[in-house]
Short mmCIF file of C-alpha atoms in Angstrom, two decimals:
data_model
loop_
_atom_site.label_atom_id
_atom_site.label_comp_id
_atom_site.label_asym_id
_atom_site.label_seq_id
_atom_site.Cartn_x
_atom_site.Cartn_y
_atom_site.Cartn_z
CA UNK A 310 90.95 94.98 186.96
CA UNK A 311 94.24 95.92 185.60
CA UNK A 312 95.97 92.58 186.06
CA UNK A 313 92.87 90.95 184.60
CA UNK A 314 92.91 93.04 181.50
CA UNK A 315 96.52 92.25 180.98
CA UNK A 316 96.04 88.59 181.49
CA UNK A 317 93.24 88.44 178.89
CA UNK A 318 95.09 90.28 176.15
CA UNK A 319 98.23 88.37 177.14
CA UNK A 320 96.25 85.14 176.16
CA UNK A 321 94.75 86.84 173.03
CA UNK A 322 98.32 87.61 171.86
CA UNK A 323 99.59 84.06 172.10
CA UNK A 324 101.22 84.07 175.51
CA UNK A 325 103.89 86.48 174.11
CA UNK A 326 106.20 87.74 176.80
CA UNK A 327 107.77 90.10 174.45
CA UNK A 328 104.30 91.65 173.76
CA UNK A 329 103.66 91.88 177.34
CA UNK A 330 106.90 93.57 178.20
CA UNK A 331 106.15 96.15 175.31
CA UNK A 332 102.69 96.81 176.53
CA UNK A 333 103.83 97.63 179.95
CA UNK A 334 107.05 99.74 179.16
CA UNK A 335 105.29 101.79 176.34
CA UNK A 336 102.37 102.73 178.67
CA UNK A 337 101.72 106.37 179.81
CA UNK A 338 102.11 105.22 183.48
CA UNK A 339 105.32 103.47 183.14
CA UNK A 340 106.94 106.11 181.16
CA UNK A 341 106.15 108.83 183.65
CA UNK A 342 108.89 111.00 185.33
CA UNK A 343 109.34 111.47 188.99
CA UNK A 344 108.66 115.26 188.85
CA UNK A 345 106.94 116.52 191.81
CA UNK A 346 103.49 118.22 191.39
CA UNK A 347 102.11 119.89 194.33
CA UNK A 348 98.33 119.57 193.20
CA UNK A 349 98.78 115.81 192.87
CA UNK A 350 100.91 115.30 196.01
CA UNK A 351 97.97 116.77 198.06
CA UNK A 352 95.41 114.41 196.57
CA UNK A 353 97.60 111.46 196.72
CA UNK A 354 100.63 111.84 198.84
CA UNK A 355 101.61 108.25 198.84
CA UNK A 356 101.50 107.95 195.08
CA UNK A 357 99.07 105.02 195.37
CA UNK A 358 97.39 105.84 192.15
CA UNK A 359 100.79 106.28 190.43
CA UNK A 360 100.59 109.97 189.24
CA UNK A 361 104.34 109.99 189.13
CA UNK A 362 107.09 107.44 188.86
CA UNK A 363 109.05 106.69 192.19
CA UNK A 364 112.56 107.63 192.10
CA UNK A 365 114.86 104.55 192.12
CA UNK A 366 118.37 104.30 193.21
CA UNK A 367 120.86 102.38 191.17
CA UNK A 368 121.97 99.04 192.47
CA UNK A 369 125.72 98.93 192.85
CA UNK A 370 126.41 96.88 189.79
CA UNK A 371 124.51 99.20 187.53
CA UNK A 372 126.11 102.22 189.40
CA UNK A 373 129.51 101.18 188.90
CA UNK A 374 129.10 100.25 185.28
CA UNK A 375 127.52 103.58 184.53
CA UNK A 376 130.49 105.24 186.11
CA UNK A 377 132.84 103.20 183.90
CA UNK A 378 130.66 103.91 180.71
CA UNK A 379 130.51 107.76 180.99
CA UNK A 380 134.07 107.82 181.70
CA UNK A 381 134.72 105.90 178.57
CA UNK A 382 136.39 102.86 179.94
CA UNK A 383 133.67 100.29 180.24
CA UNK A 384 134.80 96.89 178.82
CA UNK A 385 131.69 95.44 177.26
CA UNK A 386 133.07 91.93 176.28
CA UNK A 387 131.01 88.79 177.42
CA UNK A 388 132.18 85.88 179.49
CA UNK A 389 135.57 84.95 180.85
CA UNK A 390 136.63 84.46 184.44
CA UNK A 391 135.88 86.61 187.54
CA UNK A 392 138.20 89.56 188.43
CA UNK A 393 138.72 91.58 191.68
CA UNK A 394 136.71 94.72 191.56
CA UNK A 395 139.58 96.45 193.38
CA UNK A 396 141.97 95.91 190.64
CA UNK A 397 142.99 99.01 188.70
CA UNK A 398 142.93 97.26 185.37
CA UNK A 399 139.44 95.86 186.05
CA UNK A 400 137.05 97.76 183.80
CA UNK A 401 134.67 94.92 183.14
CA UNK A 402 131.06 95.04 183.99
CA UNK A 403 130.41 94.33 187.85
CA UNK A 404 128.60 91.04 187.13
CA UNK A 405 132.03 89.71 186.52
CA UNK A 406 133.43 90.69 189.58
CA UNK A 407 134.80 88.08 192.08
CA UNK A 408 132.41 87.26 195.07
CA UNK A 409 134.38 86.04 198.00
CA UNK A 410 131.99 84.77 200.81
CA UNK A 411 134.51 85.36 203.64
CA UNK A 412 135.86 88.64 202.23
CA UNK A 413 133.29 90.63 200.19
CA UNK A 414 134.56 93.52 198.31
CA UNK A 415 134.11 96.92 200.08
CA UNK A 416 132.34 98.54 197.21
CA UNK A 417 129.69 95.71 197.24
CA UNK A 418 129.75 95.36 201.05
CA UNK A 419 128.96 99.32 201.44
CA UNK A 420 126.32 99.44 198.82
CA UNK A 421 123.68 96.83 199.85
CA UNK A 422 125.08 93.75 198.04
CA UNK A 423 123.34 90.78 199.54
CA UNK A 424 125.01 88.41 201.78
CA UNK A 425 126.40 85.62 199.49
CA UNK A 426 126.25 83.09 202.76
CA UNK A 427 122.41 83.26 202.75
CA UNK A 428 119.37 83.16 200.54
CA UNK A 429 118.35 86.86 199.88
CA UNK A 430 115.02 87.33 198.01
CA UNK A 431 115.40 91.12 197.94
CA UNK A 432 118.13 93.65 198.59
CA UNK A 433 117.81 95.79 201.83
CA UNK A 434 118.25 99.39 200.79
CA UNK A 435 120.21 101.63 203.17
CA UNK A 436 121.63 105.20 203.27
CA UNK A 437 124.70 105.40 205.37
CA UNK A 438 127.67 107.75 205.61
CA UNK A 439 130.05 105.13 204.40
CA UNK A 440 128.43 105.16 200.92
CA UNK A 441 129.22 108.94 200.37
CA UNK A 442 132.46 108.35 201.95
CA UNK A 443 133.31 105.89 199.37
CA UNK A 444 132.30 108.23 196.67
CA UNK A 445 134.29 111.11 197.94
CA UNK A 446 137.51 109.38 198.94
CA UNK A 447 137.43 105.91 197.26
CA UNK A 448 140.19 105.47 194.65
CA UNK A 449 137.70 103.90 192.12
CA UNK A 450 135.58 107.10 191.92
CA UNK A 451 138.77 109.26 191.71
CA UNK A 452 140.24 107.27 188.68
CA UNK A 453 136.89 107.68 187.07
CA UNK A 454 136.70 111.49 187.57
CA UNK A 455 140.31 111.53 185.82
CA UNK A 456 138.99 109.36 182.88
CA UNK A 457 135.94 111.40 182.54
CA UNK A 458 137.99 114.63 182.37
CA UNK A 459 140.34 113.15 179.69
CA UNK A 460 137.20 112.06 177.74
CA UNK A 461 135.72 115.76 177.95
CA UNK A 462 138.77 117.32 176.76
CA UNK A 463 139.35 114.85 173.82
CA UNK A 464 135.76 114.91 172.80
CA UNK A 465 134.93 118.62 173.44
CA UNK A 466 137.84 120.64 172.40
CA UNK A 467 135.78 124.03 171.93
CA UNK A 468 136.30 125.19 175.60
CA UNK A 469 135.03 124.71 179.06
CA UNK A 470 131.37 125.51 178.05
CA UNK A 471 131.47 122.80 175.66
CA UNK A 472 132.93 120.43 177.99
CA UNK A 473 130.33 121.02 180.55
CA UNK A 474 127.60 120.49 178.28
CA UNK A 475 128.95 117.36 177.23
CA UNK A 476 129.48 116.21 180.87
CA UNK A 477 125.70 116.89 181.56
CA UNK A 478 124.62 115.02 178.29
CA UNK A 479 126.67 111.88 179.20
CA UNK A 480 125.81 111.79 183.04
CA UNK A 481 122.35 113.06 183.18
CA UNK A 482 120.98 112.78 179.59
CA UNK A 483 120.18 116.50 179.39
CA UNK A 484 121.83 119.90 178.59
CA UNK A 485 123.16 122.04 181.41
CA UNK A 486 121.12 124.90 182.48
CA UNK A 487 122.19 128.45 182.52
CA UNK A 488 122.69 128.42 186.35
CA UNK A 489 124.67 125.17 186.14
CA UNK A 490 126.88 126.70 183.38
CA UNK A 491 127.66 129.71 185.63
CA UNK A 492 128.33 127.58 188.73
CA UNK A 493 130.64 125.39 186.61
CA UNK A 494 132.57 128.42 185.28
CA UNK A 495 133.00 129.95 188.65
CA UNK A 496 134.22 126.50 190.07
CA UNK A 497 136.47 125.87 187.16
CA UNK A 498 138.13 129.25 187.36
CA UNK A 499 138.73 129.17 191.11
CA UNK A 500 142.25 129.76 192.55
CA UNK A 501 144.19 127.41 194.81
CA UNK A 502 144.30 124.64 192.40
CA UNK A 503 145.57 123.96 188.85
CA UNK A 504 142.83 123.95 186.05
CA UNK A 505 143.33 120.17 185.74
CA UNK A 506 142.78 119.54 189.52
CA UNK A 507 139.59 121.85 189.16
CA UNK A 508 138.19 119.81 186.41
CA UNK A 509 138.94 116.59 188.20
CA UNK A 510 137.25 117.90 191.38
CA UNK A 511 134.36 119.19 189.23
CA UNK A 512 133.95 115.70 187.40
CA UNK A 513 134.18 113.98 190.86
CA UNK A 514 131.17 116.07 192.12
CA UNK A 515 129.09 115.16 189.04
CA UNK A 516 129.78 111.55 189.51
CA UNK A 517 128.83 111.55 193.15
CA UNK A 518 125.61 113.51 192.37
CA UNK A 519 122.10 112.25 193.41
CA UNK A 520 121.05 112.88 189.63
CA UNK A 521 123.75 110.43 188.48
CA UNK A 522 122.70 107.86 191.19
CA UNK A 523 118.87 107.91 191.02
CA UNK A 524 116.89 107.12 187.95
CA UNK A 525 114.08 109.72 187.57
#
């Protein structure tokens, strides 16, 4: 019934795809959050009737681009030749990364990039230890953590609390809670490392969090 209604109104509006996209993305159903509600979960545990948005993990291209963007280093220029994603100087969008069919880049291979030698109608979604190990130990993630710390100190000179708030706004699109501020303060004042190292470790944790990786 919903598809019939959309099809009829699509025709009435001159077969405008722009109208159709606007009608869908501004609907109450499409704009729902993925917040869990126990009473609804009991009535519709499989979310068949769309009482919430299903959480969605970012694809590797969006995830890498988002990390570069929040760290302040994303090159948004259009066009040009492809570049190796492992290059330290490569801060371009991932869509411009070199695709070598015989030697696929590790960041793509680990994060469900489709096999470039075969037709792939859809990506297979996996959760493996290698994905998190790449986040924890990968050189790319460490560099972005360093860059994020530099950005936070440059844009929020008012102290640690202001920087923590800015980090949450940049990465998660929301302010930090009181509990998160307290945890951050405890972590950043920890002994055994320099203040800068603590900040880099803290930024690294935020970049590797599920809240950054998943769209709510």
